Amino acid sequence: MAKLAKFSDRNAVLQALAEYDLMGQDRFLRTYKFGKALTHLIRHEGKQYDSKAIFGRAFSIQFPDQPLTTNSFGGGIAQVVRPLRELGFEIVTRNEIERLKRTPGGVVAHELIADAEKADDEGLFDPTSVQDGREKVVRSVTLRRGQPEFRSTLLEAYGGRCAISGCDCVDALEAAHIVGYRGQDTNHIQNGLLLRSDLHILFDLGKIGVDPITLTVVVDKSISNTVYGEWHGKPLRQPQNRSQRPNKVALEKHLRGWEVVGL
């Protein structure tokens, strides 16, 4: 369709993506009467979006008097993929995503690269603004440590020591969620571990886990030859109060979700 060639508003795409995030996939597709993308997806800030639906909604934002319907245009390379790429959006196919998922650590590695590129684009390092940079560091550390109340509870329960290493440097200890944060309910002490910052990162990446039966540390083979390999099989430090100890079902879910296989 000739009118599709007029589309040029990157901000309209960003607005459509924001609506998608706010509404969720099902509601977004129902509201604007589009189906799920069969082949091509927009990948933006680590998340995937139905390309045709986003393009259709974005076009209607730029041209409110010329709304698109799912039957009025195709979702292929010429009409959707190429215009979105020209506006700077990453397009991936479902086959590429599935192939990536079958690669150990593939999804995580891809998302870390995307985040690094995004950070570089945003110019997080600015040597001319020391104060601004300092504030960003403080915010980053605060977010990484976890919500103050959740962290304080874990610090008390674990006696101010890392559950894996025994590190007693409070400034280096963080509140790790066993099952990823999904609102206030997941800030339960049984869904938390007090971990040294580097171990927290490895735990979140699935490189380190905890055997729910033996309550011993499991180290993934990919880092077993590093200094972290020494923790494999070591008992997890637990709170003296049994009601504060990590939930075994949560530990199992974390371990199997990442397929940490150990040595």
PDB file of C-alpha atoms in Angstrom:
ATOM      1  CA  MET A   1       0.000   0.000   0.000  1.00  0.00           C
ATOM      2  CA  ALA A   2       1.321   3.386  -1.001  1.00  0.00           C
ATOM      3  CA  LYS A   3       0.222   5.082   2.205  1.00  0.00           C
ATOM      4  CA  LEU A   4       2.458   2.795   4.325  1.00  0.00           C
ATOM      5  CA  ALA A   5       5.500   4.416   2.756  1.00  0.00           C
ATOM      6  CA  LYS A   6       4.544   7.688   4.462  1.00  0.00           C
ATOM      7  CA  PHE A   7       5.193   6.231   7.907  1.00  0.00           C
ATOM      8  CA  SER A   8       8.263   7.815   9.520  1.00  0.00           C
ATOM      9  CA  ASP A   9       7.548   8.457  13.210  1.00  0.00           C
ATOM     10  CA  ARG A  10       9.919   6.580  15.527  1.00  0.00           C
ATOM     11  CA  ASN A  11       8.234   8.120  18.562  1.00  0.00           C
ATOM     12  CA  ALA A  12       4.924   6.620  17.454  1.00  0.00           C
ATOM     13  CA  VAL A  13       6.546   3.185  17.560  1.00  0.00           C
ATOM     14  CA  LEU A  14       7.918   3.877  21.026  1.00  0.00           C
ATOM     15  CA  GLN A  15       4.444   4.946  22.156  1.00  0.00           C
ATOM     16  CA  ALA A  16       2.970   1.739  20.756  1.00  0.00           C
ATOM     17  CA  LEU A  17       5.621  -0.298  22.562  1.00  0.00           C
ATOM     18  CA  ALA A  18       4.817   1.522  25.814  1.00  0.00           C
ATOM     19  CA  GLU A  19       1.101   0.781  25.372  1.00  0.00           C
ATOM     20  CA  TYR A  20       1.956  -2.880  24.723  1.00  0.00           C
ATOM     21  CA  ASP A  21       3.942  -3.014  27.974  1.00  0.00           C
ATOM     22  CA  LEU A  22       1.156  -1.327  29.908  1.00  0.00           C
ATOM     23  CA  MET A  23      -1.691  -3.393  28.509  1.00  0.00           C
ATOM     24  CA  GLY A  24       0.066  -6.716  28.025  1.00  0.00           C
ATOM     25  CA  GLN A  25       0.097  -8.699  24.801  1.00  0.00           C
ATOM     26  CA  ASP A  26      -3.414 -10.175  24.910  1.00  0.00           C
ATOM     27  CA  ARG A  27      -5.203  -6.930  25.735  1.00  0.00           C
ATOM     28  CA  PHE A  28      -3.137  -4.932  23.236  1.00  0.00           C
ATOM     29  CA  LEU A  29      -3.919  -7.353  20.415  1.00  0.00           C
ATOM     30  CA  ARG A  30      -7.619  -7.494  21.334  1.00  0.00           C
ATOM     31  CA  THR A  31      -7.925  -3.724  21.615  1.00  0.00           C
ATOM     32  CA  TYR A  32      -6.351  -2.975  18.246  1.00  0.00           C
ATOM     33  CA  LYS A  33      -7.639  -6.164  16.592  1.00  0.00           C
ATOM     34  CA  PHE A  34      -4.349  -7.725  15.540  1.00  0.00           C
ATOM     35  CA  GLY A  35      -3.106 -11.289  15.792  1.00  0.00           C
ATOM     36  CA  LYS A  36       0.179 -12.600  17.114  1.00  0.00           C
ATOM     37  CA  ALA A  37       3.159 -12.245  14.795  1.00  0.00           C
ATOM     38  CA  LEU A  38       3.878 -15.472  12.942  1.00  0.00           C
ATOM     39  CA  THR A  39       7.481 -14.830  11.978  1.00  0.00           C
ATOM     40  CA  HIS A  40       8.918 -11.400  12.773  1.00  0.00           C
ATOM     41  CA  LEU A  41       9.184  -9.759  16.193  1.00  0.00           C
ATOM     42  CA  ILE A  42      10.512  -6.419  17.372  1.00  0.00           C
ATOM     43  CA  ARG A  43      13.197  -6.839  20.010  1.00  0.00           C
ATOM     44  CA  HIS A  44      13.419  -3.750  22.203  1.00  0.00           C
ATOM     45  CA  GLU A  45      15.193  -3.433  25.558  1.00  0.00           C
ATOM     46  CA  GLY A  46      15.338  -7.200  26.016  1.00  0.00           C
ATOM     47  CA  LYS A  47      11.661  -7.862  25.197  1.00  0.00           C
ATOM     48  CA  GLN A  48       9.853  -9.116  22.095  1.00  0.00           C
ATOM     49  CA  TYR A  49       6.792  -7.524  20.491  1.00  0.00           C
ATOM     50  CA  ASP A  50       4.434  -8.523  17.666  1.00  0.00           C
ATOM     51  CA  SER A  51       5.811  -6.507  14.752  1.00  0.00           C
ATOM     52  CA  LYS A  52       2.671  -6.137  12.645  1.00  0.00           C
ATOM     53  CA  ALA A  53       0.516  -5.080  15.600  1.00  0.00           C
ATOM     54  CA  ILE A  54       3.084  -2.522  16.767  1.00  0.00           C
ATOM     55  CA  PHE A  55       3.502  -1.125  13.265  1.00  0.00           C
ATOM     56  CA  GLY A  56      -0.259  -0.915  12.751  1.00  0.00           C
ATOM     57  CA  ARG A  57      -0.797   0.886  16.042  1.00  0.00           C
ATOM     58  CA  ALA A  58       2.157   3.226  15.449  1.00  0.00           C
ATOM     59  CA  PHE A  59       0.861   4.119  11.993  1.00  0.00           C
ATOM     60  CA  SER A  60      -2.520   4.987  13.483  1.00  0.00           C
ATOM     61  CA  ILE A  61      -0.777   7.201  16.050  1.00  0.00           C
ATOM     62  CA  GLN A  62       1.039   9.131  13.322  1.00  0.00           C
ATOM     63  CA  PHE A  63      -2.025   9.215  11.053  1.00  0.00           C
ATOM     64  CA  PRO A  64      -5.124   9.122  13.311  1.00  0.00           C
ATOM     65  CA  ASP A  65      -7.435   9.662  10.335  1.00  0.00           C
ATOM     66  CA  GLN A  66      -5.985   6.659   8.479  1.00  0.00           C
ATOM     67  CA  PRO A  67      -6.190   3.745  10.958  1.00  0.00           C
ATOM     68  CA  LEU A  68      -4.888   0.388   9.794  1.00  0.00           C
ATOM     69  CA  THR A  69      -6.644  -2.939  10.297  1.00  0.00           C
ATOM     70  CA  THR A  70      -5.009  -6.335  10.283  1.00  0.00           C
ATOM     71  CA  ASN A  71      -6.529  -7.109   6.875  1.00  0.00           C
ATOM     72  CA  SER A  72      -5.498  -3.839   5.238  1.00  0.00           C
ATOM     73  CA  PHE A  73      -1.788  -4.631   5.016  1.00  0.00           C
ATOM     74  CA  GLY A  74       0.653  -7.514   5.264  1.00  0.00           C
ATOM     75  CA  GLY A  75       3.168  -8.142   7.987  1.00  0.00           C
ATOM     76  CA  GLY A  76       6.094  -8.996   5.766  1.00  0.00           C
ATOM     77  CA  ILE A  77       9.521  -7.573   5.114  1.00  0.00           C
ATOM     78  CA  ALA A  78       8.556  -4.848   2.670  1.00  0.00           C
ATOM     79  CA  GLN A  79       5.598  -3.365   4.537  1.00  0.00           C
ATOM     80  CA  VAL A  80       6.620  -3.800   8.188  1.00  0.00           C
ATOM     81  CA  VAL A  81      10.135  -5.142   8.754  1.00  0.00           C
ATOM     82  CA  ARG A  82      12.036  -2.756   6.496  1.00  0.00           C
ATOM     83  CA  PRO A  83      10.340   0.452   7.741  1.00  0.00           C
ATOM     84  CA  LEU A  84      10.897  -0.546  11.373  1.00  0.00           C
ATOM     85  CA  ARG A  85      14.544  -1.353  10.741  1.00  0.00           C
ATOM     86  CA  GLU A  86      15.017   1.961   8.971  1.00  0.00           C
ATOM     87  CA  LEU A  87      13.746   3.648  12.136  1.00  0.00           C
ATOM     88  CA  GLY A  88      16.432   1.841  14.144  1.00  0.00           C
ATOM     89  CA  PHE A  89      14.443  -1.051  15.633  1.00  0.00           C
ATOM     90  CA  GLU A  90      15.830  -4.567  15.875  1.00  0.00           C
ATOM     91  CA  ILE A  91      13.763  -7.238  14.129  1.00  0.00           C
ATOM     92  CA  VAL A  92      14.247 -10.927  14.891  1.00  0.00           C
ATOM     93  CA  THR A  93      12.458 -14.041  13.714  1.00  0.00           C
ATOM     94  CA  ARG A  94      10.836 -16.622  15.947  1.00  0.00           C
ATOM     95  CA  ASN A  95      13.260 -19.210  14.564  1.00  0.00           C
ATOM     96  CA  GLU A  96      16.225 -17.074  15.651  1.00  0.00           C
ATOM     97  CA  ILE A  97      14.829 -16.784  19.177  1.00  0.00           C
ATOM     98  CA  GLU A  98      14.139 -20.511  19.441  1.00  0.00           C
ATOM     99  CA  ARG A  99      17.618 -21.317  18.150  1.00  0.00           C
ATOM    100  CA  LEU A 100      19.088 -18.931  20.717  1.00  0.00           C
ATOM    101  CA  LYS A 101      17.130 -20.582  23.514  1.00  0.00           C
ATOM    102  CA  ARG A 102      18.675 -23.934  22.634  1.00  0.00           C
ATOM    103  CA  THR A 103      22.142 -22.467  23.124  1.00  0.00           C
ATOM    104  CA  PRO A 104      23.357 -22.675  26.762  1.00  0.00           C
ATOM    105  CA  GLY A 105      23.325 -19.170  28.156  1.00  0.00           C
ATOM    106  CA  GLY A 106      22.295 -17.819  24.755  1.00  0.00           C
ATOM    107  CA  VAL A 107      19.327 -15.733  25.833  1.00  0.00           C
ATOM    108  CA  VAL A 108      21.177 -14.254  28.785  1.00  0.00           C
ATOM    109  CA  ALA A 109      24.252 -13.453  26.708  1.00  0.00           C
ATOM    110  CA  HIS A 110      22.139 -11.775  24.047  1.00  0.00           C
ATOM    111  CA  GLU A 111      20.295  -9.664  26.614  1.00  0.00           C
ATOM    112  CA  LEU A 112      23.519  -8.635  28.338  1.00  0.00           C
ATOM    113  CA  ILE A 113      24.930  -7.491  25.014  1.00  0.00           C
ATOM    114  CA  ALA A 114      21.739  -5.566  24.263  1.00  0.00           C
ATOM    115  CA  ASP A 115      21.853  -3.896  27.675  1.00  0.00           C
ATOM    116  CA  ALA A 116      25.508  -3.001  27.228  1.00  0.00           C
ATOM    117  CA  GLU A 117      24.810  -1.462  23.826  1.00  0.00           C
ATOM    118  CA  LYS A 118      21.855   0.469  25.260  1.00  0.00           C
ATOM    119  CA  ALA A 119      24.003   1.767  28.115  1.00  0.00           C
ATOM    120  CA  ASP A 120      26.661   2.851  25.647  1.00  0.00           C
ATOM    121  CA  ASP A 121      24.073   4.632  23.522  1.00  0.00           C
ATOM    122  CA  GLU A 122      22.735   6.451  26.567  1.00  0.00           C
ATOM    123  CA  GLY A 123      26.203   7.653  27.455  1.00  0.00           C
ATOM    124  CA  LEU A 124      26.225   6.529  31.073  1.00  0.00           C
ATOM    125  CA  PHE A 125      29.861   7.584  31.435  1.00  0.00           C
ATOM    126  CA  ASP A 126      30.353  11.311  31.275  1.00  0.00           C
ATOM    127  CA  PRO A 127      33.738  12.471  32.645  1.00  0.00           C
ATOM    128  CA  THR A 128      32.528  16.082  32.580  1.00  0.00           C
ATOM    129  CA  SER A 129      29.785  15.354  35.074  1.00  0.00           C
ATOM    130  CA  VAL A 130      31.391  13.726  38.106  1.00  0.00           C
ATOM    131  CA  GLN A 131      28.493  14.469  40.443  1.00  0.00           C
ATOM    132  CA  ASP A 132      25.927  13.100  37.993  1.00  0.00           C
ATOM    133  CA  GLY A 133      28.041   9.974  37.556  1.00  0.00           C
ATOM    134  CA  ARG A 134      28.346   9.545  41.311  1.00  0.00           C
ATOM    135  CA  GLU A 135      24.585   9.780  41.728  1.00  0.00           C
ATOM    136  CA  LYS A 136      24.072   7.142  39.028  1.00  0.00           C
ATOM    137  CA  VAL A 137      26.490   4.808  40.799  1.00  0.00           C
ATOM    138  CA  VAL A 138      24.684   5.254  44.124  1.00  0.00           C
ATOM    139  CA  ARG A 139      21.299   4.622  42.480  1.00  0.00           C
ATOM    140  CA  SER A 140      22.676   1.555  40.720  1.00  0.00           C
ATOM    141  CA  VAL A 141      24.128   0.104  43.942  1.00  0.00           C
ATOM    142  CA  THR A 142      20.925   0.840  45.858  1.00  0.00           C
ATOM    143  CA  LEU A 143      18.795  -0.927  43.270  1.00  0.00           C
ATOM    144  CA  ARG A 144      21.185  -3.861  43.145  1.00  0.00           C
ATOM    145  CA  ARG A 145      21.184  -4.328  46.914  1.00  0.00           C
ATOM    146  CA  GLY A 146      17.418  -4.692  46.916  1.00  0.00           C
ATOM    147  CA  GLN A 147      14.634  -2.953  48.771  1.00  0.00           C
ATOM    148  CA  PRO A 148      15.905  -1.718  52.172  1.00  0.00           C
ATOM    149  CA  GLU A 149      13.347  -3.592  54.274  1.00  0.00           C
ATOM    150  CA  PHE A 150      13.903  -6.883  52.430  1.00  0.00           C
ATOM    151  CA  ARG A 151      17.684  -6.506  52.685  1.00  0.00           C
ATOM    152  CA  SER A 152      17.566  -5.562  56.377  1.00  0.00           C
ATOM    153  CA  THR A 153      15.508  -8.639  57.155  1.00  0.00           C
ATOM    154  CA  LEU A 154      17.995 -10.870  55.356  1.00  0.00           C
ATOM    155  CA  LEU A 155      20.985  -9.181  57.004  1.00  0.00           C
ATOM    156  CA  GLU A 156      19.515  -9.938  60.419  1.00  0.00           C
ATOM    157  CA  ALA A 157      18.466 -13.491  59.563  1.00  0.00           C
ATOM    158  CA  TYR A 158      21.883 -14.419  58.118  1.00  0.00           C
ATOM    159  CA  GLY A 159      23.850 -12.646  60.818  1.00  0.00           C
ATOM    160  CA  GLY A 160      25.327 -10.193  58.336  1.00  0.00           C
ATOM    161  CA  ARG A 161      27.173 -12.921  56.438  1.00  0.00           C
ATOM    162  CA  CYS A 162      26.885 -14.169  52.845  1.00  0.00           C
ATOM    163  CA  ALA A 163      24.949 -17.442  52.643  1.00  0.00           C
ATOM    164  CA  ILE A 164      27.609 -18.939  50.362  1.00  0.00           C
ATOM    165  CA  SER A 165      30.960 -17.330  51.116  1.00  0.00           C
ATOM    166  CA  GLY A 166      30.457 -16.219  54.703  1.00  0.00           C
ATOM    167  CA  CYS A 167      31.649 -12.723  53.746  1.00  0.00           C
ATOM    168  CA  ASP A 168      30.887 -10.303  56.603  1.00  0.00           C
ATOM    169  CA  CYS A 169      31.433  -7.038  54.717  1.00  0.00           C
ATOM    170  CA  VAL A 170      27.908  -5.611  54.903  1.00  0.00           C
ATOM    171  CA  ASP A 171      28.588  -3.103  52.126  1.00  0.00           C
ATOM    172  CA  ALA A 172      29.195  -6.000  49.729  1.00  0.00           C
ATOM    173  CA  LEU A 173      26.074  -7.977  50.655  1.00  0.00           C
ATOM    174  CA  GLU A 174      22.877  -7.896  48.629  1.00  0.00           C
ATOM    175  CA  ALA A 175      19.327  -9.227  48.898  1.00  0.00           C
ATOM    176  CA  ALA A 176      18.898 -11.866  46.213  1.00  0.00           C
ATOM    177  CA  HIS A 177      15.482 -13.165  45.185  1.00  0.00           C
ATOM    178  CA  ILE A 178      15.370 -16.914  44.600  1.00  0.00           C
ATOM    179  CA  VAL A 179      12.292 -16.657  42.407  1.00  0.00           C
ATOM    180  CA  GLY A 180      12.546 -13.410  40.452  1.00  0.00           C
ATOM    181  CA  TYR A 181      10.899 -10.283  41.835  1.00  0.00           C
ATOM    182  CA  ARG A 182       7.208 -10.091  40.927  1.00  0.00           C
ATOM    183  CA  GLY A 183       5.927  -7.523  43.371  1.00  0.00           C
ATOM    184  CA  GLN A 184       5.839  -7.209  47.145  1.00  0.00           C
ATOM    185  CA  ASP A 185       4.752 -10.822  47.728  1.00  0.00           C
ATOM    186  CA  THR A 186       8.096 -12.087  46.422  1.00  0.00           C
ATOM    187  CA  ASN A 187       9.916 -10.054  49.093  1.00  0.00           C
ATOM    188  CA  HIS A 188       9.257 -12.902  51.539  1.00  0.00           C
ATOM    189  CA  ILE A 189      12.289 -13.894  53.590  1.00  0.00           C
ATOM    190  CA  GLN A 190      11.945 -17.523  52.436  1.00  0.00           C
ATOM    191  CA  ASN A 191      12.352 -16.272  48.861  1.00  0.00           C
ATOM    192  CA  GLY A 192      15.602 -14.511  49.662  1.00  0.00           C
ATOM    193  CA  LEU A 193      19.293 -15.204  50.106  1.00  0.00           C
ATOM    194  CA  LEU A 194      21.916 -12.817  51.439  1.00  0.00           C
ATOM    195  CA  LEU A 195      24.732 -12.970  48.899  1.00  0.00           C
ATOM    196  CA  ARG A 196      27.976 -11.196  48.188  1.00  0.00           C
ATOM    197  CA  SER A 197      27.490  -8.961  45.151  1.00  0.00           C
ATOM    198  CA  ASP A 198      29.483 -11.116  42.711  1.00  0.00           C
ATOM    199  CA  LEU A 199      27.726 -14.287  43.859  1.00  0.00           C
ATOM    200  CA  HIS A 200      24.384 -12.498  43.525  1.00  0.00           C
ATOM    201  CA  ILE A 201      25.140 -11.787  39.870  1.00  0.00           C
ATOM    202  CA  LEU A 202      26.124 -15.404  39.217  1.00  0.00           C
ATOM    203  CA  PHE A 203      23.012 -16.618  41.054  1.00  0.00           C
ATOM    204  CA  ASP A 204      20.797 -14.380  38.915  1.00  0.00           C
ATOM    205  CA  LEU A 205      22.546 -15.616  35.760  1.00  0.00           C
ATOM    206  CA  GLY A 206      22.000 -19.244  36.744  1.00  0.00           C
ATOM    207  CA  LYS A 207      25.708 -19.937  37.078  1.00  0.00           C
ATOM    208  CA  ILE A 208      25.278 -20.777  40.759  1.00  0.00           C
ATOM    209  CA  GLY A 209      22.321 -22.447  42.458  1.00  0.00           C
ATOM    210  CA  VAL A 210      21.404 -24.423  45.550  1.00  0.00           C
ATOM    211  CA  ASP A 211      20.438 -28.090  45.689  1.00  0.00           C
ATOM    212  CA  PRO A 212      17.032 -28.091  47.430  1.00  0.00           C
ATOM    213  CA  ILE A 213      17.576 -31.572  48.910  1.00  0.00           C
ATOM    214  CA  THR A 214      21.114 -31.322  50.290  1.00  0.00           C
ATOM    215  CA  LEU A 215      21.098 -27.508  50.594  1.00  0.00           C
ATOM    216  CA  THR A 216      24.570 -27.412  49.106  1.00  0.00           C
ATOM    217  CA  VAL A 217      25.901 -24.995  46.506  1.00  0.00           C
ATOM    218  CA  VAL A 218      25.769 -26.028  42.849  1.00  0.00           C
ATOM    219  CA  VAL A 219      28.244 -24.414  40.457  1.00  0.00           C
ATOM    220  CA  ASP A 220      27.658 -24.602  36.719  1.00  0.00           C
ATOM    221  CA  LYS A 221      30.253 -26.395  34.614  1.00  0.00           C
ATOM    222  CA  SER A 222      30.918 -23.246  32.606  1.00  0.00           C
ATOM    223  CA  ILE A 223      32.608 -21.594  35.626  1.00  0.00           C
ATOM    224  CA  SER A 224      33.805 -24.696  37.471  1.00  0.00           C
ATOM    225  CA  ASN A 225      37.425 -24.011  36.514  1.00  0.00           C
ATOM    226  CA  THR A 226      37.349 -20.532  38.019  1.00  0.00           C
ATOM    227  CA  VAL A 227      37.740 -19.473  41.639  1.00  0.00           C
ATOM    228  CA  TYR A 228      33.997 -20.044  42.065  1.00  0.00           C
ATOM    229  CA  GLY A 229      34.389 -23.779  41.483  1.00  0.00           C
ATOM    230  CA  GLU A 230      35.576 -24.170  45.075  1.00  0.00           C
ATOM    231  CA  TRP A 231      32.055 -23.467  46.364  1.00  0.00           C
ATOM    232  CA  HIS A 232      30.544 -26.479  44.593  1.00  0.00           C
ATOM    233  CA  GLY A 233      29.158 -28.927  47.140  1.00  0.00           C
ATOM    234  CA  LYS A 234      29.703 -26.586  50.079  1.00  0.00           C
ATOM    235  CA  PRO A 235      26.763 -26.344  52.522  1.00  0.00           C
ATOM    236  CA  LEU A 236      24.632 -23.245  52.345  1.00  0.00           C
ATOM    237  CA  ARG A 237      24.715 -21.049  55.447  1.00  0.00           C
ATOM    238  CA  GLN A 238      21.165 -20.803  56.788  1.00  0.00           C
ATOM    239  CA  PRO A 239      19.366 -18.717  59.395  1.00  0.00           C
ATOM    240  CA  GLN A 240      19.063 -20.330  62.816  1.00  0.00           C
ATOM    241  CA  ASN A 241      15.335 -19.618  62.743  1.00  0.00           C
ATOM    242  CA  ARG A 242      13.810 -22.375  60.615  1.00  0.00           C
ATOM    243  CA  SER A 243      10.947 -20.145  59.536  1.00  0.00           C
ATOM    244  CA  GLN A 244      13.459 -17.844  57.851  1.00  0.00           C
ATOM    245  CA  ARG A 245      15.263 -20.516  55.834  1.00  0.00           C
ATOM    246  CA  PRO A 246      14.978 -20.547  52.029  1.00  0.00           C
ATOM    247  CA  ASN A 247      11.958 -22.274  50.539  1.00  0.00           C
ATOM    248  CA  LYS A 248      13.006 -25.567  48.935  1.00  0.00           C
ATOM    249  CA  VAL A 249      10.400 -25.356  46.189  1.00  0.00           C
ATOM    250  CA  ALA A 250      11.754 -21.923  45.237  1.00  0.00           C
ATOM    251  CA  LEU A 251      15.320 -23.293  45.213  1.00  0.00           C
ATOM    252  CA  GLU A 252      14.196 -26.156  42.982  1.00  0.00           C
ATOM    253  CA  LYS A 253      12.450 -23.763  40.614  1.00  0.00           C
ATOM    254  CA  HIS A 254      15.546 -21.582  40.365  1.00  0.00           C
ATOM    255  CA  LEU A 255      17.871 -24.544  39.842  1.00  0.00           C
ATOM    256  CA  ARG A 256      15.770 -26.280  37.188  1.00  0.00           C
ATOM    257  CA  GLY A 257      14.717 -23.045  35.534  1.00  0.00           C
ATOM    258  CA  TRP A 258      18.338 -22.292  34.693  1.00  0.00           C
ATOM    259  CA  GLU A 259      19.366 -25.939  34.268  1.00  0.00           C
ATOM    260  CA  VAL A 260      22.419 -25.484  36.472  1.00  0.00           C
ATOM    261  CA  VAL A 261      24.110 -28.854  36.192  1.00  0.00           C
ATOM    262  CA  GLY A 262      27.161 -28.552  38.391  1.00  0.00           C
ATOM    263  CA  LEU A 263      30.422 -30.468  38.124  1.00  0.00           C
TER     264      LEU A 263
END
